[in-house]
Short mmCIF file of C-alpha atoms and ligand atoms in Angstrom, two decimals:
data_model
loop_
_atom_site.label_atom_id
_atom_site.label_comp_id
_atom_site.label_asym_id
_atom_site.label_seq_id
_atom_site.Cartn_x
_atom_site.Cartn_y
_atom_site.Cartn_z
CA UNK A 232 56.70 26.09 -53.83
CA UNK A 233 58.37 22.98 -52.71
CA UNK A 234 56.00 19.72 -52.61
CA UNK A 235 53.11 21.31 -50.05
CA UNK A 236 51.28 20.33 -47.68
CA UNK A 237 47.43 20.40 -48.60
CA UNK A 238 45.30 22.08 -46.41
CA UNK A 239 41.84 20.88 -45.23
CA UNK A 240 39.59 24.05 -46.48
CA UNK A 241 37.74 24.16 -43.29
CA UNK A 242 40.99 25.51 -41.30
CA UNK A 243 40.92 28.61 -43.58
CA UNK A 244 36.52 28.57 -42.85
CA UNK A 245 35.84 27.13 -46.36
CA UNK A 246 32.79 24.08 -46.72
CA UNK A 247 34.74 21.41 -48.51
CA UNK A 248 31.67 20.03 -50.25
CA UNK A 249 30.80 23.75 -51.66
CA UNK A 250 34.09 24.57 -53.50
CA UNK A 251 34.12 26.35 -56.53
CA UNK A 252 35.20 23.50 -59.12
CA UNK A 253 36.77 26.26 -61.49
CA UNK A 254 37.97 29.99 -60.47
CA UNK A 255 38.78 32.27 -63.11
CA UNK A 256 40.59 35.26 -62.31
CA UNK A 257 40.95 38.70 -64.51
CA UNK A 258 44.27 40.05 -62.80
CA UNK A 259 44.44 43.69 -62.84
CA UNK A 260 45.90 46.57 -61.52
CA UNK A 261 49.37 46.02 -61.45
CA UNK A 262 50.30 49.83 -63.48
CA UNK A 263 48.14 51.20 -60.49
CA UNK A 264 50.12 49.66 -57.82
CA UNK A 265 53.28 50.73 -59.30
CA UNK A 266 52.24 54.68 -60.34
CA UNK A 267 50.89 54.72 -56.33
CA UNK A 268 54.41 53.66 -55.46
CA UNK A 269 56.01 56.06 -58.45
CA UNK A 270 57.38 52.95 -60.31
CA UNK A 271 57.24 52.26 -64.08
CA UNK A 272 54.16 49.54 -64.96
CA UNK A 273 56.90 47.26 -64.96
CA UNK A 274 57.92 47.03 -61.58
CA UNK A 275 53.66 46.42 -61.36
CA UNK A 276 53.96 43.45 -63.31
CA UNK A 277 56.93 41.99 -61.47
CA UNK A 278 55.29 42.36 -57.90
CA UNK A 279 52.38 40.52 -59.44
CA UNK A 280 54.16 37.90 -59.76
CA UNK A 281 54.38 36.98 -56.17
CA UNK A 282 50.72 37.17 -56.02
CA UNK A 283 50.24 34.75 -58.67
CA UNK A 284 52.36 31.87 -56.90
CA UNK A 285 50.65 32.30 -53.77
CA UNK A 286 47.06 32.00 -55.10
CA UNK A 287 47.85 29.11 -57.17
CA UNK A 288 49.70 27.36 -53.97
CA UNK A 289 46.95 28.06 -52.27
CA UNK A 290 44.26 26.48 -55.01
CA UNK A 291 46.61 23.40 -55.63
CA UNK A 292 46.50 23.11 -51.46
CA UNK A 293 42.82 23.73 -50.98
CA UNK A 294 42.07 21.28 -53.98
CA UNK A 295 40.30 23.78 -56.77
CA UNK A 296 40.33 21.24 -59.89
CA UNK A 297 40.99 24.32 -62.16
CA UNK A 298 42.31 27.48 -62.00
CA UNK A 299 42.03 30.30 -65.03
CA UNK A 300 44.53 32.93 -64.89
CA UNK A 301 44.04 35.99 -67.17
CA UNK A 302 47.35 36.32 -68.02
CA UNK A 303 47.26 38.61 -71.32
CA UNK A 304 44.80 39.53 -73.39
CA UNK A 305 44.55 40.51 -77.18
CA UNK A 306 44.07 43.96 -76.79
CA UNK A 307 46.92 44.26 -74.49
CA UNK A 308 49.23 44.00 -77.54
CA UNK A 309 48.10 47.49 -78.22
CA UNK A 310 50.18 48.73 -75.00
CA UNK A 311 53.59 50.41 -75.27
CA UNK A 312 56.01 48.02 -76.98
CA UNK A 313 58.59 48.35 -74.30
CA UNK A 314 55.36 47.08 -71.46
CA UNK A 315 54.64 43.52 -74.00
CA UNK A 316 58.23 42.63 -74.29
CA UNK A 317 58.87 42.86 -70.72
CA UNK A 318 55.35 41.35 -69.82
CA UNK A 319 56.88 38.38 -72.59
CA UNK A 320 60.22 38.13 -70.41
CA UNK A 321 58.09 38.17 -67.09
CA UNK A 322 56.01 35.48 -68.14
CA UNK A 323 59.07 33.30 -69.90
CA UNK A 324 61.08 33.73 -66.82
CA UNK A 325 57.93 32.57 -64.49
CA UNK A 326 57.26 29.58 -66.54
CA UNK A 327 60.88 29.04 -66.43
CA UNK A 328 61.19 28.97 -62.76
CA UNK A 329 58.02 27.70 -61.65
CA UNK A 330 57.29 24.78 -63.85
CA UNK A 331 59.34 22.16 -61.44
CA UNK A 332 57.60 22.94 -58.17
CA UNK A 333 54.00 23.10 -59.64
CA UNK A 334 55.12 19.71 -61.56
CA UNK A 335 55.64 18.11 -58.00
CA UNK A 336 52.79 19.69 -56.44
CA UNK A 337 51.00 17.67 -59.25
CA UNK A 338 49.94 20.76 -61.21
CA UNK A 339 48.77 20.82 -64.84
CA UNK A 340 49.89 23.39 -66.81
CA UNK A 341 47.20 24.35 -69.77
CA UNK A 342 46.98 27.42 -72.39
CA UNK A 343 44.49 29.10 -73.85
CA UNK A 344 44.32 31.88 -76.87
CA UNK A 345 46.23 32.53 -80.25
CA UNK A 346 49.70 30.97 -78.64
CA UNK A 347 50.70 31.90 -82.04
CA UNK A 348 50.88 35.29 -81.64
CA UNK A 349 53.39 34.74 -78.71
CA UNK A 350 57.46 35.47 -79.13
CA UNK A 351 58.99 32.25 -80.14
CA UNK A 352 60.59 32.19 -77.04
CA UNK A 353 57.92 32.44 -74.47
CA UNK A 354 56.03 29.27 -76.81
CA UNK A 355 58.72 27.34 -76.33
CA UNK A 356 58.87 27.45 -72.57
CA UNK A 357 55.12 27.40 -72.42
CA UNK A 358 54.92 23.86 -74.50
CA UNK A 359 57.64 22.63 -72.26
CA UNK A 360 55.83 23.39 -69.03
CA UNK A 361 52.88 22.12 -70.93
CA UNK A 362 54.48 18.91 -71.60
CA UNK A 363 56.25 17.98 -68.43
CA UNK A 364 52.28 18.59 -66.91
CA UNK A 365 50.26 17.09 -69.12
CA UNK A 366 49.67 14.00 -67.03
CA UNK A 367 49.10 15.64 -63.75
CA UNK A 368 46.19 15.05 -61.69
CA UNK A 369 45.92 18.19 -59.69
CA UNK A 370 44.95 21.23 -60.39
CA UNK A 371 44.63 22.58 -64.11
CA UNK A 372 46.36 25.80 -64.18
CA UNK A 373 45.34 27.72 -67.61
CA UNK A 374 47.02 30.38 -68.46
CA UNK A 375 44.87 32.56 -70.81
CA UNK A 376 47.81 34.33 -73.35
CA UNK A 377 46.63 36.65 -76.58
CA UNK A 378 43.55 35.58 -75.53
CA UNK A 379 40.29 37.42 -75.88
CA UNK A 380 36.40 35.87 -75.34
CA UNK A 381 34.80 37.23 -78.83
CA UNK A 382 38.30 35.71 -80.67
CA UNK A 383 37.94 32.28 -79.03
CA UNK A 384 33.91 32.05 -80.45
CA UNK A 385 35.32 33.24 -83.58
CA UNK A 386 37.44 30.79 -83.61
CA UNK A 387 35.36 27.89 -82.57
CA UNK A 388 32.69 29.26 -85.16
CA UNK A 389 35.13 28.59 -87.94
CA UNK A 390 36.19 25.38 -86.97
CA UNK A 391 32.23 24.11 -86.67
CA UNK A 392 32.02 25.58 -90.24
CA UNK A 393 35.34 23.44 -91.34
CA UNK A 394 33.33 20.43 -89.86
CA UNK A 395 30.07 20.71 -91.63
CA UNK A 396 32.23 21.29 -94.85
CA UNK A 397 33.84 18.40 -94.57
CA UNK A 398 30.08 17.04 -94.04
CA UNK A 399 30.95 15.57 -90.54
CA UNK A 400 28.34 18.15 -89.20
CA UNK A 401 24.87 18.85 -89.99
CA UNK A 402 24.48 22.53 -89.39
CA UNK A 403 20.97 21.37 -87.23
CA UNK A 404 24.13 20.05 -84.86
CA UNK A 405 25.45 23.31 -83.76
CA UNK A 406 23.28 23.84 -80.72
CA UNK A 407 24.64 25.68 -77.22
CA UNK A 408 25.57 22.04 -75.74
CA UNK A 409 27.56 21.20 -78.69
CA UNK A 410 29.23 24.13 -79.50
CA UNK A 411 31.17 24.18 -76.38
CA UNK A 412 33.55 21.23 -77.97
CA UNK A 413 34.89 24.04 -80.35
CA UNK A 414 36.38 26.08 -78.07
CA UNK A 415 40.43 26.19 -76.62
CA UNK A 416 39.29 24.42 -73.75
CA UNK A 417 36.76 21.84 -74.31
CA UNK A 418 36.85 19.81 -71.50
CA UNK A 419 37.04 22.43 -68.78
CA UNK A 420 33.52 23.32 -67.24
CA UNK A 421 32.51 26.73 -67.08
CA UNK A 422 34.03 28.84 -64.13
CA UNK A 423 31.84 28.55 -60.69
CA UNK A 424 33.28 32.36 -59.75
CA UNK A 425 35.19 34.89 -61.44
CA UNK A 426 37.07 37.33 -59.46
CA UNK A 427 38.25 40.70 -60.55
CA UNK A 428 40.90 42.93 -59.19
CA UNK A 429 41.25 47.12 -58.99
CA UNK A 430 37.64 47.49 -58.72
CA UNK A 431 36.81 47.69 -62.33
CA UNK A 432 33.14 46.19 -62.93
CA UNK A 433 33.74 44.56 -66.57
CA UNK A 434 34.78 41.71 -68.40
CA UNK A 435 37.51 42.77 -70.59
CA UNK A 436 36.78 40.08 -73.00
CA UNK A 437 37.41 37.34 -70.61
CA UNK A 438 35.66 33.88 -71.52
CA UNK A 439 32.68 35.44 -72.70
CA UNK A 440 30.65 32.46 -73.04
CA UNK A 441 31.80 30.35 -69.76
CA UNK A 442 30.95 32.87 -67.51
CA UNK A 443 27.19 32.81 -68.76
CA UNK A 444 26.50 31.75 -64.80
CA UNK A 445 29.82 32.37 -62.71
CA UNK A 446 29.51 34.08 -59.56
CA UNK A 447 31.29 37.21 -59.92
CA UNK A 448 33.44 38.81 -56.77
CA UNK A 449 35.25 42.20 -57.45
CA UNK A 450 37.41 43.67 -54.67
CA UNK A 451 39.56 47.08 -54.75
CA UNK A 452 42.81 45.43 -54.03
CA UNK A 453 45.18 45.75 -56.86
CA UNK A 454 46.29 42.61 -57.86
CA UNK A 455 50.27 42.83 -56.24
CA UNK A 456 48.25 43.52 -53.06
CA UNK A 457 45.62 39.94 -53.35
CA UNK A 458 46.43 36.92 -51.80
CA UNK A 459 45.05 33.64 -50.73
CA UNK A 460 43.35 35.71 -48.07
CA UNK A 461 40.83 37.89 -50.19
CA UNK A 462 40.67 34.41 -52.57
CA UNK A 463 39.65 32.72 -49.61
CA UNK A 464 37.16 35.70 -48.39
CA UNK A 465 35.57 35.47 -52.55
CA UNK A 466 35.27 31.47 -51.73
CA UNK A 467 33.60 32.06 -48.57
CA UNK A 468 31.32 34.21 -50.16
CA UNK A 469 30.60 32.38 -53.04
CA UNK A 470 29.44 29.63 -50.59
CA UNK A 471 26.88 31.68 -49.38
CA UNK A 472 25.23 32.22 -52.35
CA UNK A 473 22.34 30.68 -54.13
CA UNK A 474 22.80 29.82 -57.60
CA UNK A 475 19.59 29.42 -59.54
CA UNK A 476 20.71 29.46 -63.13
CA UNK A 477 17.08 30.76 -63.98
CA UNK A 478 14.97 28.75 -61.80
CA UNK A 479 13.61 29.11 -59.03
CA UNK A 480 14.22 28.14 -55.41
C1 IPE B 151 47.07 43.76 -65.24
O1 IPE B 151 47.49 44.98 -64.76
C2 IPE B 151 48.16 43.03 -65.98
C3 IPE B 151 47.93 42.92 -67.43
C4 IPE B 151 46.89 43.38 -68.07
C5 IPE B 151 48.97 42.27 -68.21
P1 IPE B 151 47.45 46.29 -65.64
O2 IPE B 151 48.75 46.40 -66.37
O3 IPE B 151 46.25 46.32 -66.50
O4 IPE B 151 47.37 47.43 -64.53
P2 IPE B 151 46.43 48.71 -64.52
O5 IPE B 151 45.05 48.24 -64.78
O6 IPE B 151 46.93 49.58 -65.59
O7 IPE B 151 46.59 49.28 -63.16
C1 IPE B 152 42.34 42.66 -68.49
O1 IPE B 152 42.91 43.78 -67.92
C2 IPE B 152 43.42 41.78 -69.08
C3 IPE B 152 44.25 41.07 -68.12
C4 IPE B 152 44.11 41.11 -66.83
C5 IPE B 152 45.29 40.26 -68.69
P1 IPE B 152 43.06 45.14 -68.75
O2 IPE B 152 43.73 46.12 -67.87
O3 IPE B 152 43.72 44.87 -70.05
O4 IPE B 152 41.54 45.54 -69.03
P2 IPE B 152 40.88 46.97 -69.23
O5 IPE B 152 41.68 47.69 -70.29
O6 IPE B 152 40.94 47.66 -67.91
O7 IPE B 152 39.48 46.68 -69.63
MG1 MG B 153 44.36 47.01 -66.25
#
């Protein structure tokens, strides 16, 4: 993606005051596209790919202020050793290539999980991409990477503990508006919709407490076969909805 041209959302039948600020997106089927074709997983994850640039193209041209990719989760380190290290390369190789076009499309490049876990080789390439983003003022790309929803409130559970230790928290403090400030991402609102690929009707341990209210879309396209099309089809939709949050109308 050379610099791009923006595009006004109501030439692709989108409201432009009724966008979705954030759009999270579980990315699956990619082993199903590949078995259909008789392909290892692999070739799955590689035709992924090109779904991935075209839906964040078409977020940084629509102007979506943040964009949530789940890229790998925790549990996926229990696949077949051979699947993570080429899911590593994929994703080394992507940030590699990508990172100067979405840094002229004004793209922000964020991360969220236990980075830690990650091959010393794909951190290094993520912090870069990180770093040559951080002052963008387009879209927030996050990546999500070893990351899993029930980990991340783990993890911002111990570090409200480490705060009232230190006695720079009462525990009275810790309330459900406050808490938020422990997590990866603090100053990303909740996603507005959360889109699913291959049909499955879960969560997989995505963001488990942003998506208290998202708008959820699921379609049966495998995610090699979505692009901005169906994410412009969940948008629509999502516009037609009424979100009440547990009011009323
Ligand atoms: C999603 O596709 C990509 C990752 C989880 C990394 P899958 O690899 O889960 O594909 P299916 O669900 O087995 O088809
Ligand atoms: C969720 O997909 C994780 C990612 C898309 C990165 P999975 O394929 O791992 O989820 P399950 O196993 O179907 O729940
Ligand atoms: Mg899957």
């Amino acid at each position: 993606m050379a610099k791009e041209k923006k595009i006004h959302p109501h030439e692709v039948g989108l409201d432009p005051g009724e966008l979705p600020q954030h759009i999270a997106i579980i990315m699956d089927g990619n082993g199903r596209w590949a078995r259909d074709r008789g392909r290892p997983r692999i070739f799955g994850h590689k035709a992924g790919i090109e779904s991935v640039r075209d839906v964040v193209k078409a977020c940084s041209q629509i102007d979506i202020k943040y964009l949530t990719l789940y890229t790998f989760s925790r549990e996926n380190w229990r696949r077949p050793k051979a699947e993570v290290s080429a899911l590593m390369r994929i994703l080394r190789n992507l940030l590699r290539n990508e990172i100067k076009e979405l840094d002229e499309n004004d793209v922000r490049v964020m991360a969220i999980g236990r980075i830690n876990d990650l091959p010393d080789f794909v951190q290094k390439e993520l912090s870069r991409a990180v770093d040559k983003t951080r002052d963008n003022k387009g879209l927030t790309l996050i990546l999500a990477l070893s990351y899993g929803g029930r980990g991340e409130i783990a993890d911002a559970a111990s570090r409200a503990a480490k705060r009232v230790l230190d006695g720079r928290l009462a525990p009275e403090e810790i309330n459900e508006d406050t808490f938020g400030q422990f997590l990866y991402a603090p100053d990303v609102p909740d996603p507005d919709l959360l889109i699913r690929t291959s049909g499955e009707l879960r969560v997989s341990n995505f963001l488990l407490w942003q998506i208290a209210y998202s708008e959820i879309w699921v379609t049966d396209l495998l995610w090699p076969d979505f692009t901005r099309n169906e994410l412009f089809k969940a948008i629509a939709d999502f516009q037609k909805r009424e979100r009440r949050f547990g009011g009323v109308e």
